[in-house]
Coordinates of C-alpha atoms in Angstrom, one line a residue:
M250 CA 34.8 10.4 5.7
K251 CA 31.8 12.7 6.3
N252 CA 30.3 12.8 9.7
I253 CA 26.9 11.1 10.5
D254 CA 24.9 14.3 10.3
E255 CA 26.2 15.1 6.8
I256 CA 25.6 11.5 5.6
W257 CA 22.0 11.6 6.8
A258 CA 21.4 15.1 5.2
I259 CA 22.8 13.9 1.8
R260 CA 20.8 10.7 1.8
F261 CA 17.6 12.5 3.0
Q262 CA 17.9 15.0 0.2
Q263 CA 18.5 12.2 -2.4
Y264 CA 15.5 10.3 -1.0
L265 CA 13.2 13.3 -1.2
K266 CA 14.3 14.1 -4.7
E267 CA 13.6 10.6 -5.8
L268 CA 10.2 10.6 -4.0
F269 CA 9.0 13.8 -5.5
K270 CA 10.3 13.0 -8.9
Y271 CA 7.9 10.0 -9.2
L272 CA 5.0 11.4 -7.1
K273 CA 4.6 14.3 -9.5
F274 CA 3.9 11.8 -12.3
V275 CA 1.3 10.1 -10.1
F276 CA -0.6 13.3 -9.4
A277 CA -0.1 14.7 -12.9
T278 CA -1.7 11.7 -14.5
S279 CA -4.5 11.0 -11.9
Y280 CA -5.2 14.3 -10.0
I281 CA -8.7 14.5 -11.6
A282 CA -9.6 11.0 -10.5
I283 CA -8.2 11.7 -7.0
I284 CA -10.4 14.8 -6.7
I285 CA -13.5 12.9 -8.0
V286 CA -13.0 10.0 -5.6
L287 CA -12.3 12.3 -2.6
G288 CA -15.4 14.4 -3.5
F289 CA -17.6 11.3 -3.7
A290 CA -16.1 9.9 -0.5
V291 CA -16.8 13.2 1.4
A292 CA -20.3 13.4 0.0
Y293 CA -21.1 9.8 0.9
Y294 CA -19.6 10.2 4.4
G295 CA -21.7 13.3 5.0
K296 CA -24.9 11.5 3.8
W297 CA -24.1 8.5 6.0
L298 CA -23.7 10.7 9.1
K299 CA -27.3 11.8 8.7
I300 CA -28.7 8.3 9.1
V301 CA -26.1 6.7 11.4
A302 CA -27.8 5.1 14.5
N303 CA -27.3 6.5 17.9
D304 CA -26.1 3.2 19.3
F305 CA -23.4 2.8 16.6
P306 CA -20.0 1.9 18.2
A307 CA -18.2 5.0 17.0
E308 CA -15.6 5.1 19.7
W309 CA -14.5 1.5 19.0
L310 CA -14.5 2.1 15.3
V311 CA -12.4 5.2 15.5
S312 CA -10.0 3.6 18.0
A313 CA -9.6 0.5 15.8
L314 CA -8.9 2.4 12.6
C315 CA -6.4 4.7 14.3
G316 CA -4.9 1.8 16.2
V317 CA -4.2 0.0 12.9
L318 CA -2.4 3.0 11.5
L319 CA -0.5 3.5 14.7
S320 CA 0.7 -0.1 14.9
F321 CA 2.0 -0.1 11.3
S322 CA 5.1 2.0 11.9
R323 CA 7.8 0.5 9.6
P324 CA 10.9 2.7 10.0
T325 CA 12.6 4.6 7.1
T326 CA 16.3 4.2 7.8
L327 CA 17.9 4.9 4.3
I328 CA 20.5 2.2 5.1
R329 CA 22.3 0.8 2.1
E330 CA 24.0 -2.5 1.5
P331 CA 27.6 -1.1 1.6
D332 CA 27.0 0.4 5.0
Q333 CA 27.7 -2.9 6.7
V334 CA 31.4 -2.3 5.7
Y335 CA 31.8 1.5 5.7
F336 CA 29.8 2.2 8.8
L337 CA 31.6 -0.3 11.1
Q338 CA 34.0 2.4 12.4
L339 CA 31.0 4.7 13.0
E340 CA 28.8 2.2 14.8
S341 CA 29.2 4.0 18.1
K342 CA 28.0 7.2 16.6
M343 CA 25.0 5.8 14.7
G344 CA 22.6 6.8 17.5
T345 CA 22.4 10.3 15.9
Y346 CA 21.6 8.8 12.5
F347 CA 18.9 6.5 13.7
R348 CA 17.4 9.3 15.8
K349 CA 16.9 11.4 12.7
A350 CA 15.5 8.4 10.9
I351 CA 12.9 7.8 13.7
I352 CA 11.9 11.5 13.7
W353 CA 11.3 11.4 9.9
T354 CA 9.4 8.2 10.2
Y355 CA 7.2 9.7 12.9
W356 CA 6.3 12.9 11.1
S357 CA 5.8 11.2 7.7
Q358 CA 3.3 8.7 9.2
I359 CA 1.5 10.7 11.9
C360 CA -0.2 12.9 9.3
I361 CA -2.3 10.0 8.0
V362 CA -3.5 9.1 11.5
L363 CA -4.4 12.7 12.3
V364 CA -6.4 13.1 9.1
M365 CA -8.3 9.9 9.9
Y366 CA -9.0 11.1 13.5
C367 CA -10.0 14.6 12.4
A368 CA -12.4 13.1 9.8
A369 CA -13.9 10.9 12.5
I370 CA -14.6 13.7 15.0
S371 CA -17.9 14.5 13.2
L372 CA -18.9 10.8 13.7
L373 CA -18.0 11.0 17.4
L374 CA -20.0 14.3 17.8
K375 CA -23.0 12.8 16.0
V376 CA -23.1 9.6 18.1
E377 CA -21.3 10.0 21.4
N378 CA -21.1 13.8 21.7
P379 CA -17.8 13.8 23.7
S380 CA -16.5 16.9 25.4
L381 CA -13.7 18.9 23.9
W382 CA -11.1 17.7 26.5
K383 CA -11.9 14.1 25.6
I384 CA -11.3 14.7 21.9
S385 CA -8.1 16.6 22.8
L386 CA -7.0 13.7 25.0
G387 CA -7.5 11.4 22.0
F388 CA -5.4 13.7 19.9
C389 CA -2.6 13.7 22.4
G390 CA -2.9 9.9 22.7
I391 CA -2.3 9.5 19.0
M392 CA 0.7 11.8 19.1
I393 CA 2.3 9.9 22.0
L394 CA 1.3 6.4 20.8
K395 CA 2.7 6.9 17.3
Y396 CA 6.1 7.9 18.7
I397 CA 6.2 4.9 21.0
N398 CA 5.1 2.5 18.2
V399 CA 7.8 3.8 15.8
R400 CA 10.5 3.3 18.4
I401 CA 9.4 -0.1 19.5
E402 CA 9.0 -1.3 15.9
F403 CA 12.5 -0.1 15.1
L404 CA 13.9 -1.8 18.2
N405 CA 12.1 -5.0 17.3
H406 CA 13.6 -5.0 13.8
W407 CA 17.0 -4.4 15.3
Q408 CA 16.8 -7.3 17.8
N409 CA 14.7 -9.9 16.0
Q410 CA 15.3 -9.0 12.4
G411 CA 11.8 -9.9 11.3
R412 CA 11.2 -12.8 13.7
H413 CA 8.1 -12.5 16.0
H414 CA 7.2 -9.3 14.2
F415 CA 3.5 -10.2 13.8
I416 CA 3.1 -10.9 17.5
N417 CA 4.8 -7.6 18.4
R418 CA 2.6 -5.6 16.1
L419 CA -0.5 -7.4 17.2
I420 CA 0.2 -6.5 20.9
R421 CA 0.9 -2.9 20.0
L422 CA -2.3 -2.8 18.0
C423 CA -4.4 -4.0 20.9
L424 CA -2.8 -1.6 23.4
S425 CA -3.2 1.3 21.0
I426 CA -6.9 0.6 20.6
I427 CA -7.4 0.3 24.3
V428 CA -5.6 3.5 25.1
L429 CA -7.5 5.5 22.5
K430 CA -10.8 4.0 23.7
L431 CA -9.9 5.1 27.3
A432 CA -9.1 8.6 26.0
L433 CA -12.4 9.0 24.2
E434 CA -14.2 7.7 27.3
G435 CA -12.4 10.2 29.6
E436 CA -10.7 7.5 31.7
I437 CA -7.7 9.7 32.2
I438 CA -6.0 7.8 35.0
L439 CA -6.0 4.4 33.2
F440 CA -4.9 6.3 30.0
F441 CA -1.8 7.7 31.7
I442 CA -1.0 4.5 33.5
I443 CA -0.8 2.5 30.2
I444 CA 1.1 5.3 28.5
A445 CA 3.6 5.3 31.4
I446 CA 4.0 1.5 31.2
L447 CA 4.7 1.7 27.4
I448 CA 7.3 4.4 27.9
V449 CA 9.1 2.4 30.6
Y450 CA 8.9 -0.7 28.5
E451 CA 10.4 1.1 25.5
K452 CA 13.3 2.5 27.6
Q453 CA 14.1 -0.9 29.0
Y454 CA 13.8 -2.6 25.6
R455 CA 16.1 0.1 24.1
K456 CA 18.9 -0.6 26.8
K457 CA 18.7 -4.3 26.0
V458 CA 18.8 -3.9 22.2
M459 CA 21.6 -1.4 22.2
L460 CA 24.0 -4.1 23.4
K461 CA 23.6 -5.9 20.1
P462 CA 25.4 -5.0 16.9
I463 CA 23.5 -3.1 14.2
P464 CA 22.0 -5.5 11.6
Y465 CA 23.1 -3.5 8.6
D466 CA 22.3 -6.3 6.2
Y467 CA 18.7 -6.7 7.4
L468 CA 18.0 -3.0 7.5
S469 CA 19.3 -2.5 4.0
K470 CA 17.1 -5.4 2.7
M471 CA 14.1 -3.9 4.5
E472 CA 14.9 -0.5 3.0
S473 CA 15.2 -2.0 -0.5
A474 CA 11.9 -3.8 -0.1
R475 CA 10.2 -0.6 1.0
M476 CA 11.5 1.3 -2.0
A477 CA 10.5 -1.6 -4.3
R478 CA 6.9 -1.3 -3.0
F479 CA 7.0 2.4 -3.8
Y480 CA 8.3 1.8 -7.3
H481 CA 5.7 -0.9 -8.0
F482 CA 3.0 1.6 -6.9
V483 CA 4.4 4.4 -9.1
N484 CA 4.7 1.9 -12.0
Y485 CA 0.9 1.8 -12.2
F486 CA 1.0 5.5 -13.3
T487 CA 4.3 5.8 -15.2
D488 CA 7.0 3.6 -16.4
V489 CA 9.9 2.8 -14.0
P490 CA 12.7 1.6 -16.3
F491 CA 14.8 -0.2 -13.7
L492 CA 12.0 -2.0 -11.9
K493 CA 12.4 -5.8 -12.0
E494 CA 9.4 -8.0 -12.3
N495 CA 8.6 -10.8 -9.8
I496 CA 7.8 -14.2 -11.2
S497 CA 5.8 -16.9 -9.5
R498 CA 5.0 -20.4 -10.7
R499 CA 1.3 -20.6 -9.8
A500 CA 0.8 -24.2 -10.7
W501 CA -2.8 -24.0 -9.5
L502 CA -3.5 -21.9 -12.6
D503 CA -2.1 -24.4 -15.1
F504 CA -5.6 -25.3 -16.2
V505 CA -5.9 -21.9 -17.9
T506 CA -3.2 -22.6 -20.4
K507 CA -4.5 -26.2 -20.9
I508 CA -7.8 -24.7 -22.1
I509 CA -6.1 -23.1 -25.0
R510 CA -6.3 -25.5 -28.0
Y511 CA -3.0 -26.9 -29.2
D512 CA -2.5 -25.2 -32.6
Q513 CA 0.2 -23.2 -34.2
K514 CA -2.0 -20.1 -34.6
N515 CA -2.5 -20.1 -30.8
T516 CA 1.2 -20.0 -30.0
S517 CA 1.1 -16.3 -29.1
L518 CA -2.0 -16.6 -27.0
Y519 CA -0.5 -19.5 -25.1
L520 CA 2.8 -17.7 -24.4
I521 CA 1.1 -14.4 -23.5
A522 CA -1.5 -16.2 -21.2
R523 CA 1.4 -18.0 -19.5
T524 CA 3.3 -14.8 -19.1
F525 CA 0.3 -13.1 -17.5
I526 CA -0.3 -15.9 -15.0
R527 CA 3.3 -16.1 -13.9
T528 CA 3.9 -12.3 -13.6
D529 CA 3.1 -11.0 -10.1
E530 CA 2.5 -7.5 -11.2
S531 CA -0.1 -8.3 -13.8
V532 CA -2.0 -10.9 -11.7
Y533 CA -2.1 -8.7 -8.5
L534 CA -3.1 -5.6 -10.6
W535 CA -6.1 -7.4 -12.1
G536 CA -7.1 -9.0 -8.8
R537 CA -6.8 -5.8 -6.8
L538 CA -8.8 -3.7 -9.2
T539 CA -11.4 -6.4 -9.6
V540 CA -11.9 -6.8 -5.8
I541 CA -12.2 -3.0 -5.4
S542 CA -14.9 -2.9 -8.2
A543 CA -16.8 -5.8 -6.6
F544 CA -16.6 -4.1 -3.2
I545 CA -17.9 -0.8 -4.5
V546 CA -20.9 -2.3 -6.4
A547 CA -21.8 -4.5 -3.4
F548 CA -21.8 -1.9 -0.6
V549 CA -22.3 1.5 -2.3
N550 CA -25.9 2.5 -2.8
E551 CA -25.3 5.6 -5.0
P552 CA -25.8 4.4 -8.7
F553 CA -23.9 7.3 -10.3
V554 CA -20.9 6.9 -7.9
V555 CA -20.8 3.2 -8.7
W556 CA -20.9 3.7 -12.5
V557 CA -18.2 6.3 -12.4
I558 CA -15.8 4.3 -10.2
V559 CA -16.5 1.0 -12.0
S560 CA -15.9 2.6 -15.4
A561 CA -12.6 4.2 -14.2
L562 CA -11.4 0.9 -12.7
S563 CA -12.3 -1.0 -15.9
F564 CA -10.3 1.5 -18.0
A565 CA -7.4 1.3 -15.5
T566 CA -7.3 -2.5 -15.5
I567 CA -7.3 -3.0 -19.3
Y568 CA -5.0 0.0 -20.0
Q569 CA -2.3 -1.0 -17.5
I570 CA -2.3 -4.7 -18.3
K571 CA -2.1 -3.8 -22.0
H572 CA 0.8 -1.5 -21.2
L573 CA 2.6 -4.3 -19.4
F574 CA 2.6 -6.4 -22.6
I575 CA 3.6 -3.6 -25.0
S576 CA 6.2 -1.9 -22.7
P577 CA 9.8 -2.2 -24.0
R578 CA 11.0 -2.4 -20.5
S579 CA 11.4 -6.1 -20.5
V580 CA 11.8 -9.0 -23.0
R581 CA 8.7 -11.3 -23.0
M582 CA 8.7 -15.0 -23.7
N583 CA 6.8 -14.6 -27.0
A584 CA 9.7 -12.4 -28.4
F585 CA 11.9 -15.6 -28.8
Y586 CA 9.4 -17.3 -31.1
P587 CA 9.1 -16.6 -34.9
V588 CA 5.5 -15.4 -34.6
P589 CA 4.3 -12.4 -36.6
V590 CA 3.7 -9.2 -34.6
S591 CA 0.1 -9.1 -35.8
N592 CA -0.6 -12.5 -34.2
Q593 CA 0.8 -11.2 -30.9
Q594 CA -1.4 -8.2 -31.0
I595 CA -4.4 -10.3 -31.7
A596 CA -3.5 -12.6 -28.8
I597 CA -3.1 -9.7 -26.4
K598 CA -6.6 -8.4 -27.4
K599 CA -8.0 -11.9 -26.8
L600 CA -6.5 -12.1 -23.3
L601 CA -7.7 -8.6 -22.4
R602 CA -11.2 -9.4 -23.5
V603 CA -11.2 -12.6 -21.4
L604 CA -10.0 -10.7 -18.4
M605 CA -12.6 -8.0 -19.1
V606 CA -15.5 -10.4 -19.2
L607 CA -14.2 -12.3 -16.1
Q608 CA -14.0 -9.0 -14.2
A609 CA -17.5 -7.9 -15.4
T610 CA -18.9 -11.3 -14.3
I611 CA -17.4 -11.1 -10.8
V612 CA -18.8 -7.6 -10.4
L613 CA -22.2 -8.7 -11.6
L614 CA -22.3 -11.6 -9.1
C615 CA -21.3 -9.3 -6.3
S616 CA -23.9 -6.6 -7.2
L617 CA -27.0 -8.8 -7.7
V618 CA -28.6 -7.2 -4.6
Q619 CA -28.2 -3.7 -6.1
S620 CA -30.3 -2.2 -8.9
V621 CA -27.1 -1.1 -10.7
S622 CA -25.8 -4.6 -11.4
I623 CA -26.6 -5.0 -15.1
L624 CA -25.5 -1.5 -16.0
S625 CA -22.2 -2.0 -14.1
F626 CA -21.6 -5.2 -16.1
L627 CA -22.3 -3.4 -19.4
L628 CA -20.1 -0.4 -18.4
I629 CA -17.1 -2.7 -17.7
L630 CA -17.5 -4.4 -21.1
M631 CA -18.0 -1.1 -23.0
I632 CA -15.1 0.8 -21.3
G633 CA -12.8 -2.2 -21.6
E634 CA -13.6 -2.8 -25.3
M635 CA -13.0 0.9 -26.0
T636 CA -9.7 0.8 -24.2
I637 CA -8.6 -2.2 -26.2
R638 CA -9.5 -0.7 -29.5
Y639 CA -8.5 3.0 -29.1
T640 CA -5.5 3.1 -26.9
G641 CA -2.0 2.9 -28.5
T642 CA -0.2 -0.3 -29.3
K643 CA 3.3 1.1 -28.7

């Protein structure tokens, strides 16, 4: 059997290969949209900085945003289900393996927090005008707190296996916010006292947890769930053949299928509507993009930005839901009924138009306070209809 270092190196290479294989499809298909969104976000942020009030709680906002990112430190262990058998004889040597996993988790997650903090420095300078050493202290605090959060979260998963996880994360969230606030205020003594307490707590917690056996079964399930979330995200941009769909009953939406008139010609529409309602991927996709569109039109005051984003999200909603029904990846309920293919295509278009009108109506209601409300409503209908008509059926 290979030693622990070789096992981690092989798995890490396989993981990176799988990661980049799918991420290249994400950026290849949507890099233009990403550039446009980032450009608009930077421009809007710069414009907002010019009008932000001097009494704006910038330090609390920056501390809260960074604290949230610091507290969410789910570890990447690359543990697999067979490890609970094959790693039993190596359990005493697994410290090296998990040390490498923690280091990778730390560096893969710290970048997002640092980008957020660097972007917020201009806000701090505009409102609070802190000195360079306070900003540097906040930077050091983020680096230290992230490592402590990663280790404590890993130990909590080891000991409790998902139990009391919310409370543990909430406590770490509050402490991270307080420490960053102290750093930005220059309270260096309290800053180092709390950091020292957290370090001592982590060391004592580690000694207690190491006496328990490694929960390979739980760690493998957590790793599988993490990769499943990644594949579901990638599936919005490209087809993931082996991805399984999650099905939920959703009895509270039964009234939707009852609205459809009982008639033989409505067989396909009934089956497709029922499939949409019970498939997590389709319902969450429509709901998520609709909420984003509603949020944009309600709180963004730049008409051109609103129109571009709403149009893009309308296209993404209709195109991806349409792709879910025509994808050969899975067998749908309507495939078992002797219904002509033309009827199925007509039923899919009817469902897409209902979803399109419903999304446009929600966006309209959320944007009544803005002058762009009617045009946003019309753009969703126009882009959605063009997507239904002119995108492929295979």
